[in-house]
Amino acid sequence: MNNKREDYLSWTDYFMATAFLAAKRSKDPCSQVGACIVNEDKKIVGVGYNGMPHGCSDDQFPWSKEKKYKLGTKYLFVCHAEMNAILNKNSADVKNCTMYVGLFPCNECAKLIIQSGIREVIYMSDKHSHKTETVAAKLMFDSAGVKYWQYIPQNPKVVIDFTEINWNNMTQLPSSPSKSSEEN
């Protein structure tokens, strides 16, 4: 093997896959969304997924989309992936960065994206394009000069197979840490 491997991920597939991997942490039963922020040097500077705020129990707050009582829906409580990615940044700021996100941002996230200085949003799904919140987000992005475009992946699937690595010729994977240490 004297030539480089040809079936490697493109940068865009890599960053979008990172957003989708982050979404796997979401406990939302309906919509798992992840976001990945990348700087101009192609370095990941923030990752987030949709979930309850710190200190708010995933078991005590509602995950329902349907209003059973005044405070009965998730919409009043859940922090979106975009917000969490911006807040989780590991750099001084995210100015001039690109955000990769599974779902087109809502108007509230669009405000955060604009205010934080992100210049481009690459998304997979625009399933809420008909909603007022999405229309408002696009109007704000257009006005503020934030580029956005829908990404069509080169690879329809990115598989993470932990068995691809030879674990020192072990016949089975090492035991995983207890769930309590990994849960948070």
Coordinates of C-alpha atoms in Angstrom, one line a residue:
M1 CA 0.0 0.0 0.0
N2 CA 1.9 3.0 -1.3
N3 CA -1.0 5.3 -2.1
K4 CA -3.3 7.2 0.2
R5 CA -6.7 5.8 1.0
E6 CA -9.3 7.3 -1.3
D7 CA -12.5 6.6 0.7
Y8 CA -11.9 9.1 3.5
L9 CA -14.5 11.6 4.7
S10 CA -14.6 15.1 3.1
W11 CA -14.3 17.9 5.6
T12 CA -18.0 18.7 5.3
D13 CA -19.0 15.1 5.9
Y14 CA -16.7 14.9 8.8
F15 CA -18.1 18.0 10.5
M16 CA -21.7 17.1 9.8
A17 CA -21.1 13.6 11.1
T18 CA -19.7 15.2 14.3
A19 CA -23.0 17.1 14.6
F20 CA -24.9 13.9 14.1
L21 CA -22.8 12.1 16.6
A22 CA -23.4 14.8 19.2
A23 CA -27.1 14.4 18.6
K24 CA -26.9 10.9 19.8
R25 CA -26.5 12.4 23.3
S26 CA -29.9 14.0 23.2
K27 CA -32.6 12.4 25.4
D28 CA -35.4 14.1 23.3
P29 CA -37.7 11.2 22.2
C30 CA -38.8 13.1 19.0
S31 CA -35.9 15.3 17.7
Q32 CA -32.3 14.6 18.3
V33 CA -30.3 17.6 16.9
G34 CA -26.6 18.2 17.1
A35 CA -24.4 21.2 16.1
C36 CA -20.7 21.5 15.4
I37 CA -18.9 24.8 15.1
V38 CA -15.7 25.0 13.0
N39 CA -13.2 27.8 12.7
E40 CA -11.4 29.0 9.6
D41 CA -8.5 26.5 10.2
K42 CA -11.0 23.6 10.1
K43 CA -10.7 23.1 13.9
I44 CA -13.8 22.1 15.9
V45 CA -14.3 24.9 18.5
G46 CA -17.8 23.9 19.8
V47 CA -20.2 21.0 19.9
G48 CA -23.7 20.8 21.3
Y49 CA -27.0 18.9 21.3
N50 CA -30.5 19.6 22.3
G51 CA -31.3 18.9 26.0
M52 CA -32.3 20.3 29.3
P53 CA -30.3 23.1 31.0
H54 CA -27.7 22.1 33.6
G55 CA -29.3 21.3 36.9
C56 CA -32.7 20.6 35.3
S57 CA -33.5 16.9 35.5
D58 CA -34.2 15.0 32.3
D59 CA -36.7 13.0 34.4
Q60 CA -38.6 15.9 36.0
F61 CA -39.1 18.2 33.0
P62 CA -41.5 17.4 30.1
W63 CA -40.4 16.0 26.8
S64 CA -43.9 16.2 25.3
K65 CA -44.7 18.2 22.2
E66 CA -48.4 18.3 23.1
K67 CA -49.6 20.7 25.8
K68 CA -51.3 18.8 28.6
Y69 CA -51.1 21.8 31.0
K70 CA -49.6 25.2 30.9
L71 CA -46.0 24.1 31.5
G72 CA -46.4 20.7 29.9
T73 CA -44.2 20.9 26.7
K74 CA -40.5 20.6 26.1
Y75 CA -40.5 23.9 24.2
L76 CA -40.3 26.1 27.3
F77 CA -37.3 24.2 28.7
V78 CA -35.0 22.5 26.1
C79 CA -31.8 24.3 25.1
H80 CA -31.3 23.8 21.3
A81 CA -28.1 22.3 19.9
E82 CA -27.0 25.6 18.4
M83 CA -27.2 27.4 21.7
N84 CA -25.3 24.6 23.5
A85 CA -22.6 24.5 20.8
I86 CA -22.0 28.3 21.2
L87 CA -22.0 28.1 25.0
N88 CA -19.7 25.0 24.9
K89 CA -17.1 26.7 22.8
N90 CA -13.5 26.0 23.6
S91 CA -12.2 29.2 22.1
A92 CA -12.4 32.9 23.0
D93 CA -15.2 33.4 20.4
V94 CA -16.8 31.8 17.4
K95 CA -16.5 34.9 15.1
N96 CA -16.2 34.0 11.4
C97 CA -16.9 30.3 12.2
T98 CA -19.1 27.9 10.3
M99 CA -21.9 25.9 12.1
Y100 CA -22.9 22.5 10.9
V101 CA -26.3 21.5 12.2
G102 CA -28.8 18.7 11.5
L103 CA -31.9 20.9 11.4
F104 CA -32.2 24.5 10.1
P105 CA -32.0 26.9 13.1
C106 CA -35.1 28.5 14.7
N107 CA -35.4 32.3 15.1
E108 CA -34.1 32.2 18.6
C109 CA -31.0 30.3 17.6
A110 CA -30.5 32.5 14.5
K111 CA -30.2 35.5 16.9
L112 CA -27.5 33.7 18.9
I113 CA -25.7 32.7 15.7
I114 CA -25.7 36.2 14.4
Q115 CA -24.7 37.8 17.7
S116 CA -21.9 35.3 18.2
G117 CA -20.4 36.2 14.8
I118 CA -20.9 32.9 13.0
R119 CA -20.8 33.6 9.3
E120 CA -22.1 30.4 7.7
V121 CA -24.7 27.7 8.6
I122 CA -24.7 24.4 6.9
Y123 CA -27.7 22.3 7.6
M124 CA -29.2 18.9 6.6
S125 CA -32.9 19.2 7.1
D126 CA -35.2 22.2 6.5
K127 CA -38.4 20.3 7.5
H128 CA -39.8 23.3 9.3
S129 CA -39.3 25.7 6.4
H130 CA -43.0 26.6 6.4
K131 CA -42.9 27.7 10.1
T132 CA -42.9 31.4 11.0
E133 CA -39.8 30.8 13.2
T134 CA -37.8 29.4 10.3
V135 CA -38.9 32.1 7.9
A136 CA -37.9 34.7 10.5
A137 CA -34.5 33.0 10.9
K138 CA -33.8 33.2 7.2
L139 CA -34.9 36.9 7.1
M140 CA -32.4 37.7 9.9
F141 CA -29.6 35.6 8.3
D142 CA -30.1 37.4 5.0
S143 CA -30.1 40.8 6.6
A144 CA -27.0 40.0 8.7
G145 CA -25.1 38.4 5.9
V146 CA -25.0 34.9 7.4
K147 CA -24.7 32.4 4.5
Y148 CA -26.7 29.2 4.8
W149 CA -27.1 26.2 2.6
Q150 CA -28.4 22.7 2.7
Y151 CA -25.8 20.0 2.6
I152 CA -26.3 16.8 0.7
P153 CA -23.8 14.2 2.0
Q154 CA -21.4 12.4 -0.3
N155 CA -21.9 9.3 1.9
P156 CA -25.5 8.5 3.0
K157 CA -24.0 6.7 6.1
V158 CA -21.0 7.2 8.3
V159 CA -20.5 4.0 10.4
I160 CA -18.5 4.0 13.6
D161 CA -17.3 0.5 14.2
F162 CA -15.3 0.3 17.4
T163 CA -14.1 -3.2 16.4
E164 CA -12.1 -1.8 13.4
I165 CA -9.2 -1.1 15.8
N166 CA -7.2 -4.2 16.8
W167 CA -7.4 -4.0 20.6
N168 CA -4.1 -5.7 21.1
N169 CA -5.5 -8.9 19.6
M170 CA -8.3 -9.0 22.3
T171 CA -11.2 -11.3 21.4
Q172 CA -13.8 -9.0 23.0
L173 CA -14.0 -5.3 23.6
P174 CA -12.9 -4.0 27.0
S175 CA -15.7 -3.6 29.5
S176 CA -17.3 -0.2 29.4
P177 CA -17.4 2.1 32.4
S178 CA -20.4 1.9 34.7
K179 CA -23.4 3.8 33.4
S180 CA -23.4 6.2 36.4
S181 CA -20.0 7.6 35.5
E182 CA -20.9 8.0 31.9
E183 CA -24.5 9.2 32.3
N184 CA -23.9 12.9 32.7

